[in-house]
């Protein structure tokens, strides 16, 4: 069985109501996933119609928002060369797929990866399967995944469920996804809302990423340091030196960039010369009060 020809359908606008969690995309925690937007998978659509045309526009807008907020962007793409062992059950289920359309394996030009993006080779429905996506997110100190691309009820939903099981908050960006049908698309959004994550519109996601993030409490500062260092928050004590806890200069610079973008006049030396978490909090409080 190959992929069916996909009739146009409108991008979902009425989203399922979330009642279990109040997760919000955080520019300090998020990674944008652009899932399998290869020409091969888009060729089954009428590219000039919904859902693909608006979906690609919204993926581009989200990519721009992530670039502005310092949020890493990760692409997945299946390889054209897959041994039977590598392709596994996909071969029996979907046939040769992109391996028989090697000239269509490229990621769609209108949403092509940019120089600073990460492109992972994709082997199974979930973007975590047989890739180092989780390791990379750990290294970046990030635990939210903003999911866009195709197909919503297959690889995107599988990735959302897998993220949840890895304690990564999944966000399905409803109008930056496309599927086999409106019903499949809606099913994916309903499932994620009920069982593992948050569904939101691309504009709500862009607005959340644009909200500069200064820690609003000492515990929020400890939690942010813990996430970016990759240790439990309980290990970030008020008298601990963040650099001695494992915060390296690259991550320190990313904090300076993020907090400066939020309007706090904080430089690298301001933090490096302060040796306690409590001193960092006092500095953040002082700089917040001095903000216009
Ligand atoms: O051919 C394939 O590998 C696939 C077809 C349709 C959706 C699946 O996610 C993808 O693996
Ligand atoms: C497109 C694809 O590979 C997926 O939905 O997993």
PDB file of C-alpha atoms and ligand atoms in Angstrom:
ATOM      1  CA  UNK A   1       0.000   0.000   0.000  1.00  0.00           C
ATOM      2  CA  UNK A   2       1.374   3.423  -0.912  1.00  0.00           C
ATOM      3  CA  UNK A   3       0.182   6.800   0.264  1.00  0.00           C
ATOM      4  CA  UNK A   4      -3.258   7.724  -1.152  1.00  0.00           C
ATOM      5  CA  UNK A   5      -3.833  10.781  -3.326  1.00  0.00           C
ATOM      6  CA  UNK A   6      -4.844  13.485  -0.823  1.00  0.00           C
ATOM      7  CA  UNK A   7      -7.831  15.715  -1.591  1.00  0.00           C
ATOM      8  CA  UNK A   8      -7.669  19.350  -0.475  1.00  0.00           C
ATOM      9  CA  UNK A   9      -9.195  20.126   2.910  1.00  0.00           C
ATOM     10  CA  UNK A  10      -9.272  23.275   5.058  1.00  0.00           C
ATOM     11  CA  UNK A  11      -6.645  23.790   7.736  1.00  0.00           C
ATOM     12  CA  UNK A  12      -8.257  23.122  11.144  1.00  0.00           C
ATOM     13  CA  UNK A  13      -9.379  26.281  12.929  1.00  0.00           C
ATOM     14  CA  UNK A  14     -11.505  24.968  15.825  1.00  0.00           C
ATOM     15  CA  UNK A  15      -8.960  23.332  18.131  1.00  0.00           C
ATOM     16  CA  UNK A  16      -9.646  20.771  20.883  1.00  0.00           C
ATOM     17  CA  UNK A  17      -9.902  22.311  24.366  1.00  0.00           C
ATOM     18  CA  UNK A  18      -6.994  21.463  26.671  1.00  0.00           C
ATOM     19  CA  UNK A  19      -8.140  20.672  30.206  1.00  0.00           C
ATOM     20  CA  UNK A  20      -5.224  18.801  31.756  1.00  0.00           C
ATOM     21  CA  UNK A  21      -2.113  21.001  31.495  1.00  0.00           C
ATOM     22  CA  UNK A  22      -1.249  24.638  31.049  1.00  0.00           C
ATOM     23  CA  UNK A  23       1.986  24.198  29.136  1.00  0.00           C
ATOM     24  CA  UNK A  24       3.136  27.202  27.138  1.00  0.00           C
ATOM     25  CA  UNK A  25       5.954  27.310  24.556  1.00  0.00           C
ATOM     26  CA  UNK A  26       9.006  28.863  26.247  1.00  0.00           C
ATOM     27  CA  UNK A  27      11.792  30.251  24.054  1.00  0.00           C
ATOM     28  CA  UNK A  28      14.264  28.964  26.649  1.00  0.00           C
ATOM     29  CA  UNK A  29      12.952  25.389  26.461  1.00  0.00           C
ATOM     30  CA  UNK A  30      11.576  24.858  22.979  1.00  0.00           C
ATOM     31  CA  UNK A  31      12.886  23.189  19.832  1.00  0.00           C
ATOM     32  CA  UNK A  32      10.973  23.498  16.542  1.00  0.00           C
ATOM     33  CA  UNK A  33      10.594  20.216  14.631  1.00  0.00           C
ATOM     34  CA  UNK A  34       9.952  20.450  10.887  1.00  0.00           C
ATOM     35  CA  UNK A  35       8.836  16.888  10.270  1.00  0.00           C
ATOM     36  CA  UNK A  36       9.387  15.115   6.944  1.00  0.00           C
ATOM     37  CA  UNK A  37       8.533  18.021   4.628  1.00  0.00           C
ATOM     38  CA  UNK A  38      10.190  16.231   1.733  1.00  0.00           C
ATOM     39  CA  UNK A  39       8.911  16.695  -1.812  1.00  0.00           C
ATOM     40  CA  UNK A  40       7.966  12.997  -1.945  1.00  0.00           C
ATOM     41  CA  UNK A  41       5.469  13.269   0.919  1.00  0.00           C
ATOM     42  CA  UNK A  42       4.049  16.558  -0.397  1.00  0.00           C
ATOM     43  CA  UNK A  43       3.607  15.215  -3.944  1.00  0.00           C
ATOM     44  CA  UNK A  44       0.406  13.421  -2.873  1.00  0.00           C
ATOM     45  CA  UNK A  45      -1.293  16.823  -2.344  1.00  0.00           C
ATOM     46  CA  UNK A  46      -2.457  19.597  -4.607  1.00  0.00           C
ATOM     47  CA  UNK A  47       0.416  21.813  -3.520  1.00  0.00           C
ATOM     48  CA  UNK A  48      -1.383  25.014  -4.429  1.00  0.00           C
ATOM     49  CA  UNK A  49      -4.339  24.278  -2.158  1.00  0.00           C
ATOM     50  CA  UNK A  50      -5.058  23.738   1.516  1.00  0.00           C
ATOM     51  CA  UNK A  51      -3.751  22.191   3.658  1.00  0.00           C
ATOM     52  CA  UNK A  52      -0.256  22.240   2.128  1.00  0.00           C
ATOM     53  CA  UNK A  53      -0.015  25.844   0.871  1.00  0.00           C
ATOM     54  CA  UNK A  54      -1.053  27.482   4.180  1.00  0.00           C
ATOM     55  CA  UNK A  55       0.870  24.859   6.165  1.00  0.00           C
ATOM     56  CA  UNK A  56       4.135  25.724   4.422  1.00  0.00           C
ATOM     57  CA  UNK A  57       3.515  29.455   4.938  1.00  0.00           C
ATOM     58  CA  UNK A  58       3.038  28.876   8.668  1.00  0.00           C
ATOM     59  CA  UNK A  59       6.105  26.681   8.963  1.00  0.00           C
ATOM     60  CA  UNK A  60       8.145  29.516   7.456  1.00  0.00           C
ATOM     61  CA  UNK A  61       6.623  32.041   9.851  1.00  0.00           C
ATOM     62  CA  UNK A  62       7.382  29.763  12.809  1.00  0.00           C
ATOM     63  CA  UNK A  63      10.947  29.271  11.590  1.00  0.00           C
ATOM     64  CA  UNK A  64      11.387  33.062  11.450  1.00  0.00           C
ATOM     65  CA  UNK A  65       9.970  33.406  14.984  1.00  0.00           C
ATOM     66  CA  UNK A  66      12.315  30.698  16.269  1.00  0.00           C
ATOM     67  CA  UNK A  67      15.328  32.360  14.646  1.00  0.00           C
ATOM     68  CA  UNK A  68      14.356  35.600  16.367  1.00  0.00           C
ATOM     69  CA  UNK A  69      13.928  33.926  19.747  1.00  0.00           C
ATOM     70  CA  UNK A  70      17.048  31.758  19.644  1.00  0.00           C
ATOM     71  CA  UNK A  71      15.009  28.551  19.420  1.00  0.00           C
ATOM     72  CA  UNK A  72      16.810  25.692  17.625  1.00  0.00           C
ATOM     73  CA  UNK A  73      15.130  24.278  14.494  1.00  0.00           C
ATOM     74  CA  UNK A  74      15.445  20.570  13.699  1.00  0.00           C
ATOM     75  CA  UNK A  75      14.372  18.948  10.425  1.00  0.00           C
ATOM     76  CA  UNK A  76      13.807  15.265   9.746  1.00  0.00           C
ATOM     77  CA  UNK A  77      14.069  13.650   6.336  1.00  0.00           C
ATOM     78  CA  UNK A  78      14.037  10.031   5.259  1.00  0.00           C
ATOM     79  CA  UNK A  79      17.120   8.855   3.309  1.00  0.00           C
ATOM     80  CA  UNK A  80      16.841   7.587  -0.252  1.00  0.00           C
ATOM     81  CA  UNK A  81      19.134   4.649   0.471  1.00  0.00           C
ATOM     82  CA  UNK A  82      17.630   2.258   3.008  1.00  0.00           C
ATOM     83  CA  UNK A  83      18.569  -1.399   3.271  1.00  0.00           C
ATOM     84  CA  UNK A  84      15.628  -3.779   3.896  1.00  0.00           C
ATOM     85  CA  UNK A  85      16.788  -4.017   7.500  1.00  0.00           C
ATOM     86  CA  UNK A  86      16.896  -0.226   7.839  1.00  0.00           C
ATOM     87  CA  UNK A  87      13.454   0.233   6.295  1.00  0.00           C
ATOM     88  CA  UNK A  88      12.030  -2.575   8.431  1.00  0.00           C
ATOM     89  CA  UNK A  89       8.244  -2.965   8.539  1.00  0.00           C
ATOM     90  CA  UNK A  90       7.773   0.310   6.648  1.00  0.00           C
ATOM     91  CA  UNK A  91       8.630  -1.620   3.487  1.00  0.00           C
ATOM     92  CA  UNK A  92       5.787  -4.087   3.993  1.00  0.00           C
ATOM     93  CA  UNK A  93       3.388  -1.361   5.100  1.00  0.00           C
ATOM     94  CA  UNK A  94       4.149   1.524   2.721  1.00  0.00           C
ATOM     95  CA  UNK A  95       6.262  -0.067   0.022  1.00  0.00           C
ATOM     96  CA  UNK A  96       9.612   1.416  -1.063  1.00  0.00           C
ATOM     97  CA  UNK A  97       8.499   4.973  -0.336  1.00  0.00           C
ATOM     98  CA  UNK A  98      11.125   7.640  -0.901  1.00  0.00           C
ATOM     99  CA  UNK A  99      13.696   4.986  -1.832  1.00  0.00           C
ATOM    100  CA  UNK A 100      11.865   4.616  -5.146  1.00  0.00           C
ATOM    101  CA  UNK A 101      11.634   8.390  -5.672  1.00  0.00           C
ATOM    102  CA  UNK A 102      15.191   9.459  -5.039  1.00  0.00           C
ATOM    103  CA  UNK A 103      14.716  12.662  -7.062  1.00  0.00           C
ATOM    104  CA  UNK A 104      11.931  13.710  -4.651  1.00  0.00           C
ATOM    105  CA  UNK A 105      13.799  13.260  -1.372  1.00  0.00           C
ATOM    106  CA  UNK A 106      14.773  16.900  -0.887  1.00  0.00           C
ATOM    107  CA  UNK A 107      13.030  19.030   1.698  1.00  0.00           C
ATOM    108  CA  UNK A 108      10.603  21.421  -0.003  1.00  0.00           C
ATOM    109  CA  UNK A 109      12.505  24.498  -1.165  1.00  0.00           C
ATOM    110  CA  UNK A 110      10.047  26.970   0.368  1.00  0.00           C
ATOM    111  CA  UNK A 111      10.874  25.639   3.850  1.00  0.00           C
ATOM    112  CA  UNK A 112      14.462  24.561   3.199  1.00  0.00           C
ATOM    113  CA  UNK A 113      16.759  24.209   6.210  1.00  0.00           C
ATOM    114  CA  UNK A 114      18.873  27.269   6.985  1.00  0.00           C
ATOM    115  CA  UNK A 115      22.610  27.220   7.674  1.00  0.00           C
ATOM    116  CA  UNK A 116      22.249  27.020  11.470  1.00  0.00           C
ATOM    117  CA  UNK A 117      19.526  24.336  11.446  1.00  0.00           C
ATOM    118  CA  UNK A 118      19.925  20.649  12.270  1.00  0.00           C
ATOM    119  CA  UNK A 119      18.812  17.993   9.762  1.00  0.00           C
ATOM    120  CA  UNK A 120      18.325  14.469  11.128  1.00  0.00           C
ATOM    121  CA  UNK A 121      17.987  11.306   9.075  1.00  0.00           C
ATOM    122  CA  UNK A 122      14.567   9.794   9.789  1.00  0.00           C
ATOM    123  CA  UNK A 123      14.025   6.036  10.020  1.00  0.00           C
ATOM    124  CA  UNK A 124      10.666   5.448  11.708  1.00  0.00           C
ATOM    125  CA  UNK A 125       7.399   7.240  12.521  1.00  0.00           C
ATOM    126  CA  UNK A 126       8.843   8.869  15.625  1.00  0.00           C
ATOM    127  CA  UNK A 127      11.593  11.464  15.092  1.00  0.00           C
ATOM    128  CA  UNK A 128      13.270  10.048  18.212  1.00  0.00           C
ATOM    129  CA  UNK A 129      13.571   6.506  16.836  1.00  0.00           C
ATOM    130  CA  UNK A 130      17.130   5.712  15.721  1.00  0.00           C
ATOM    131  CA  UNK A 131      18.163   9.404  15.839  1.00  0.00           C
ATOM    132  CA  UNK A 132      20.051  11.529  18.379  1.00  0.00           C
ATOM    133  CA  UNK A 133      17.244  14.088  18.734  1.00  0.00           C
ATOM    134  CA  UNK A 134      16.818  13.413  22.452  1.00  0.00           C
ATOM    135  CA  UNK A 135      20.571  13.652  23.131  1.00  0.00           C
ATOM    136  CA  UNK A 136      20.722  16.935  21.276  1.00  0.00           C
ATOM    137  CA  UNK A 137      17.818  18.364  23.293  1.00  0.00           C
ATOM    138  CA  UNK A 138      19.512  17.271  26.527  1.00  0.00           C
ATOM    139  CA  UNK A 139      22.721  18.989  25.433  1.00  0.00           C
ATOM    140  CA  UNK A 140      20.762  22.138  24.632  1.00  0.00           C
ATOM    141  CA  UNK A 141      18.949  21.997  27.994  1.00  0.00           C
ATOM    142  CA  UNK A 142      15.583  22.011  26.193  1.00  0.00           C
ATOM    143  CA  UNK A 143      12.468  19.941  26.986  1.00  0.00           C
ATOM    144  CA  UNK A 144       9.702  21.259  24.718  1.00  0.00           C
ATOM    145  CA  UNK A 145       9.093  20.138  21.111  1.00  0.00           C
ATOM    146  CA  UNK A 146       6.989  22.257  18.719  1.00  0.00           C
ATOM    147  CA  UNK A 147       5.829  19.812  16.030  1.00  0.00           C
ATOM    148  CA  UNK A 148       5.057  20.843  12.446  1.00  0.00           C
ATOM    149  CA  UNK A 149       5.023  19.047   9.069  1.00  0.00           C
ATOM    150  CA  UNK A 150       3.512  15.795   7.760  1.00  0.00           C
ATOM    151  CA  UNK A 151       1.663  13.585   8.406  1.00  0.00           C
ATOM    152  CA  UNK A 152      -0.152  14.758  11.479  1.00  0.00           C
ATOM    153  CA  UNK A 153      -1.715  11.409  12.460  1.00  0.00           C
ATOM    154  CA  UNK A 154       1.387   9.356  11.632  1.00  0.00           C
ATOM    155  CA  UNK A 155       4.892  10.575  12.282  1.00  0.00           C
ATOM    156  CA  UNK A 156       3.889  13.843  13.960  1.00  0.00           C
ATOM    157  CA  UNK A 157       1.536  12.164  16.440  1.00  0.00           C
ATOM    158  CA  UNK A 158       3.988   9.307  17.018  1.00  0.00           C
ATOM    159  CA  UNK A 159       6.726  11.841  17.768  1.00  0.00           C
ATOM    160  CA  UNK A 160       4.443  13.740  20.158  1.00  0.00           C
ATOM    161  CA  UNK A 161       3.652  10.552  22.092  1.00  0.00           C
ATOM    162  CA  UNK A 162       7.308   9.526  22.139  1.00  0.00           C
ATOM    163  CA  UNK A 163       8.330  12.996  23.372  1.00  0.00           C
ATOM    164  CA  UNK A 164       5.816  12.748  26.213  1.00  0.00           C
ATOM    165  CA  UNK A 165       7.247   9.390  27.259  1.00  0.00           C
ATOM    166  CA  UNK A 166      10.686  11.043  27.394  1.00  0.00           C
ATOM    167  CA  UNK A 167       9.389  13.865  29.625  1.00  0.00           C
ATOM    168  CA  UNK A 168       9.536  16.350  26.757  1.00  0.00           C
ATOM    169  CA  UNK A 169       6.450  18.567  26.448  1.00  0.00           C
ATOM    170  CA  UNK A 170       4.993  18.104  22.916  1.00  0.00           C
ATOM    171  CA  UNK A 171       3.093  20.907  21.144  1.00  0.00           C
ATOM    172  CA  UNK A 172       1.235  20.110  17.890  1.00  0.00           C
ATOM    173  CA  UNK A 173       0.972  23.332  15.884  1.00  0.00           C
ATOM    174  CA  UNK A 174      -2.425  22.638  14.330  1.00  0.00           C
ATOM    175  CA  UNK A 175      -2.261  24.853  11.211  1.00  0.00           C
ATOM    176  CA  UNK A 176       1.412  24.067  10.558  1.00  0.00           C
ATOM    177  CA  UNK A 177       0.613  20.384  10.006  1.00  0.00           C
ATOM    178  CA  UNK A 178      -0.996  18.467   7.150  1.00  0.00           C
ATOM    179  CA  UNK A 179      -2.492  14.990   6.906  1.00  0.00           C
ATOM    180  CA  UNK A 180      -4.340  12.499   4.686  1.00  0.00           C
ATOM    181  CA  UNK A 181      -7.721  14.099   5.475  1.00  0.00           C
ATOM    182  CA  UNK A 182      -9.452  16.586   7.775  1.00  0.00           C
ATOM    183  CA  UNK A 183     -10.657  13.642   9.848  1.00  0.00           C
ATOM    184  CA  UNK A 184      -7.157  12.198  10.292  1.00  0.00           C
ATOM    185  CA  UNK A 185      -5.816  15.675  11.106  1.00  0.00           C
ATOM    186  CA  UNK A 186      -8.542  16.237  13.709  1.00  0.00           C
ATOM    187  CA  UNK A 187      -8.007  12.780  15.195  1.00  0.00           C
ATOM    188  CA  UNK A 188      -4.299  13.515  15.722  1.00  0.00           C
ATOM    189  CA  UNK A 189      -5.051  16.820  17.440  1.00  0.00           C
ATOM    190  CA  UNK A 190      -7.718  15.258  19.658  1.00  0.00           C
ATOM    191  CA  UNK A 191      -5.453  12.377  20.670  1.00  0.00           C
ATOM    192  CA  UNK A 192      -2.530  14.602  21.606  1.00  0.00           C
ATOM    193  CA  UNK A 193      -4.833  16.939  23.555  1.00  0.00           C
ATOM    194  CA  UNK A 194      -6.350  14.038  25.496  1.00  0.00           C
ATOM    195  CA  UNK A 195      -3.264  11.884  26.081  1.00  0.00           C
ATOM    196  CA  UNK A 196       0.097  13.590  25.831  1.00  0.00           C
ATOM    197  CA  UNK A 197       0.390  17.236  24.880  1.00  0.00           C
ATOM    198  CA  UNK A 198      -0.900  20.610  23.803  1.00  0.00           C
ATOM    199  CA  UNK A 199      -2.428  21.706  20.498  1.00  0.00           C
ATOM    200  CA  UNK A 200      -2.189  25.361  19.526  1.00  0.00           C
ATOM    201  CA  UNK A 201      -2.381  27.616  16.494  1.00  0.00           C
ATOM    202  CA  UNK A 202       0.803  28.869  14.867  1.00  0.00           C
ATOM    203  CA  UNK A 203       0.076  32.493  15.828  1.00  0.00           C
ATOM    204  CA  UNK A 204      -0.330  31.569  19.506  1.00  0.00           C
ATOM    205  CA  UNK A 205       2.966  29.726  19.264  1.00  0.00           C
ATOM    206  CA  UNK A 206       4.691  32.710  17.641  1.00  0.00           C
ATOM    207  CA  UNK A 207       3.282  35.046  20.309  1.00  0.00           C
ATOM    208  CA  UNK A 208       4.527  32.782  23.120  1.00  0.00           C
ATOM    209  CA  UNK A 209       8.020  32.607  21.585  1.00  0.00           C
ATOM    210  CA  UNK A 210       8.128  36.376  21.192  1.00  0.00           C
ATOM    211  CA  UNK A 211       7.399  36.929  24.885  1.00  0.00           C
ATOM    212  CA  UNK A 212      10.915  37.554  26.288  1.00  0.00           C
ATOM    213  CA  UNK A 213      11.554  35.197  29.176  1.00  0.00           C
ATOM    214  CA  UNK A 214      13.114  36.576  32.349  1.00  0.00           C
ATOM    215  CA  UNK A 215      12.817  34.241  35.356  1.00  0.00           C
ATOM    216  CA  UNK A 216       9.940  35.583  37.470  1.00  0.00           C
ATOM    217  CA  UNK A 217      11.047  33.982  40.732  1.00  0.00           C
ATOM    218  CA  UNK A 218      14.108  32.490  42.413  1.00  0.00           C
ATOM    219  CA  UNK A 219      12.637  29.015  41.878  1.00  0.00           C
ATOM    220  CA  UNK A 220      12.080  29.824  38.172  1.00  0.00           C
ATOM    221  CA  UNK A 221      15.753  30.850  37.932  1.00  0.00           C
ATOM    222  CA  UNK A 222      16.826  27.608  39.643  1.00  0.00           C
ATOM    223  CA  UNK A 223      14.566  25.606  37.284  1.00  0.00           C
ATOM    224  CA  UNK A 224      15.954  27.360  34.201  1.00  0.00           C
ATOM    225  CA  UNK A 225      19.542  26.785  35.314  1.00  0.00           C
ATOM    226  CA  UNK A 226      18.730  23.139  36.061  1.00  0.00           C
ATOM    227  CA  UNK A 227      17.187  22.647  32.601  1.00  0.00           C
ATOM    228  CA  UNK A 228      20.040  24.277  30.699  1.00  0.00           C
ATOM    229  CA  UNK A 229      22.715  22.458  32.756  1.00  0.00           C
ATOM    230  CA  UNK A 230      20.781  19.154  32.632  1.00  0.00           C
ATOM    231  CA  UNK A 231      20.523  18.458  36.374  1.00  0.00           C
ATOM    232  CA  UNK A 232      17.557  18.223  38.782  1.00  0.00           C
ATOM    233  CA  UNK A 233      16.409  21.605  40.103  1.00  0.00           C
ATOM    234  CA  UNK A 234      16.927  20.270  43.646  1.00  0.00           C
ATOM    235  CA  UNK A 235      20.683  20.275  42.927  1.00  0.00           C
ATOM    236  CA  UNK A 236      20.700  24.030  42.225  1.00  0.00           C
ATOM    237  CA  UNK A 237      21.239  25.552  45.668  1.00  0.00           C
ATOM    238  CA  UNK A 238      21.164  29.265  46.510  1.00  0.00           C
ATOM    239  CA  UNK A 239      24.881  29.244  47.409  1.00  0.00           C
ATOM    240  CA  UNK A 240      25.950  27.142  44.447  1.00  0.00           C
ATOM    241  CA  UNK A 241      28.065  28.632  41.670  1.00  0.00           C
ATOM    242  CA  UNK A 242      26.232  27.889  38.362  1.00  0.00           C
ATOM    243  CA  UNK A 243      29.593  27.518  36.593  1.00  0.00           C
ATOM    244  CA  UNK A 244      30.653  24.871  39.119  1.00  0.00           C
ATOM    245  CA  UNK A 245      27.305  23.089  38.584  1.00  0.00           C
ATOM    246  CA  UNK A 246      28.225  22.575  34.920  1.00  0.00           C
ATOM    247  CA  UNK A 247      27.043  25.725  33.147  1.00  0.00           C
ATOM    248  CA  UNK A 248      29.544  26.162  30.336  1.00  0.00           C
ATOM    249  CA  UNK A 249      30.385  29.420  28.571  1.00  0.00           C
ATOM    250  CA  UNK A 250      28.187  28.614  25.541  1.00  0.00           C
ATOM    251  CA  UNK A 251      25.113  28.072  27.680  1.00  0.00           C
ATOM    252  CA  UNK A 252      26.027  31.074  29.821  1.00  0.00           C
ATOM    253  CA  UNK A 253      26.136  33.210  26.663  1.00  0.00           C
ATOM    254  CA  UNK A 254      22.733  31.876  25.576  1.00  0.00           C
ATOM    255  CA  UNK A 255      21.300  32.989  28.933  1.00  0.00           C
ATOM    256  CA  UNK A 256      22.879  36.436  28.522  1.00  0.00           C
ATOM    257  CA  UNK A 257      21.385  36.708  25.003  1.00  0.00           C
ATOM    258  CA  UNK A 258      17.945  35.611  26.148  1.00  0.00           C
ATOM    259  CA  UNK A 259      17.809  37.791  29.240  1.00  0.00           C
ATOM    260  CA  UNK A 260      19.198  40.775  27.288  1.00  0.00           C
ATOM    261  CA  UNK A 261      16.517  40.221  24.612  1.00  0.00           C
ATOM    262  CA  UNK A 262      13.985  40.373  27.444  1.00  0.00           C
ATOM    263  CA  UNK A 263      15.259  43.880  28.236  1.00  0.00           C
ATOM    264  CA  UNK A 264      17.571  43.193  31.205  1.00  0.00           C
ATOM    265  CA  UNK A 265      20.955  44.941  30.879  1.00  0.00           C
ATOM    266  CA  UNK A 266      23.021  41.883  31.782  1.00  0.00           C
ATOM    267  CA  UNK A 267      26.419  41.017  30.331  1.00  0.00           C
ATOM    268  CA  UNK A 268      28.548  37.866  30.376  1.00  0.00           C
ATOM    269  CA  UNK A 269      30.912  39.274  33.022  1.00  0.00           C
ATOM    270  CA  UNK A 270      27.989  40.365  35.248  1.00  0.00           C
ATOM    271  CA  UNK A 271      27.064  36.710  35.660  1.00  0.00           C
ATOM    272  CA  UNK A 272      30.524  35.146  35.505  1.00  0.00           C
ATOM    273  CA  UNK A 273      31.814  37.310  38.367  1.00  0.00           C
ATOM    274  CA  UNK A 274      28.871  36.456  40.646  1.00  0.00           C
ATOM    275  CA  UNK A 275      29.542  33.144  42.355  1.00  0.00           C
ATOM    276  CA  UNK A 276      26.127  32.245  43.835  1.00  0.00           C
ATOM    277  CA  UNK A 277      22.670  31.536  42.422  1.00  0.00           C
ATOM    278  CA  UNK A 278      21.273  33.991  44.967  1.00  0.00           C
ATOM    279  CA  UNK A 279      23.592  36.705  43.594  1.00  0.00           C
ATOM    280  CA  UNK A 280      22.318  35.977  40.058  1.00  0.00           C
ATOM    281  CA  UNK A 281      18.756  36.368  41.325  1.00  0.00           C
ATOM    282  CA  UNK A 282      19.603  39.680  43.052  1.00  0.00           C
ATOM    283  CA  UNK A 283      21.148  40.931  39.781  1.00  0.00           C
ATOM    284  CA  UNK A 284      18.085  39.870  37.753  1.00  0.00           C
ATOM    285  CA  UNK A 285      15.786  41.618  40.234  1.00  0.00           C
ATOM    286  CA  UNK A 286      17.857  44.806  40.077  1.00  0.00           C
ATOM    287  CA  UNK A 287      18.003  44.785  36.285  1.00  0.00           C
ATOM    288  CA  UNK A 288      14.267  44.068  36.010  1.00  0.00           C
ATOM    289  CA  UNK A 289      13.498  47.061  38.223  1.00  0.00           C
ATOM    290  CA  UNK A 290      15.744  49.211  36.041  1.00  0.00           C
ATOM    291  CA  UNK A 291      13.922  48.152  32.866  1.00  0.00           C
ATOM    292  CA  UNK A 292      11.896  50.940  31.189  1.00  0.00           C
TER     293      UNK A 292
HETATM  294  O1  LIG B   1       6.909   5.516   3.032  1.00  0.00           O
HETATM  295  C1  LIG B   1       7.034   5.801   4.249  1.00  0.00           C
HETATM  296  O2  LIG B   1       8.070   5.527   4.925  1.00  0.00           O
HETATM  297  C2  LIG B   1       5.949   6.527   4.931  1.00  0.00           C
HETATM  298  C3  LIG B   1       4.740   6.689   4.342  1.00  0.00           C
HETATM  299  C4  LIG B   1       3.684   7.425   4.995  1.00  0.00           C
HETATM  300  C5  LIG B   1       3.838   7.859   6.257  1.00  0.00           C
HETATM  301  C6  LIG B   1       4.941   7.290   7.034  1.00  0.00           C
HETATM  302  O3  LIG B   1       5.228   7.980   8.115  1.00  0.00           O
HETATM  303  C7  LIG B   1       6.196   7.114   6.246  1.00  0.00           C
HETATM  304  O4  LIG B   1       7.097   6.387   7.038  1.00  0.00           O
HETATM  305  C1  LIG B   2       5.630  11.464   6.473  1.00  0.00           C
HETATM  306  C2  LIG B   2       6.111  10.487   7.412  1.00  0.00           C
HETATM  307  O1  LIG B   2       7.147   9.864   7.202  1.00  0.00           O
HETATM  308  C3  LIG B   2       5.392  10.296   8.654  1.00  0.00           C
HETATM  309  O2  LIG B   2       4.257  10.791   8.779  1.00  0.00           O
HETATM  310  O3  LIG B   2       5.995   9.658   9.550  1.00  0.00           O
END
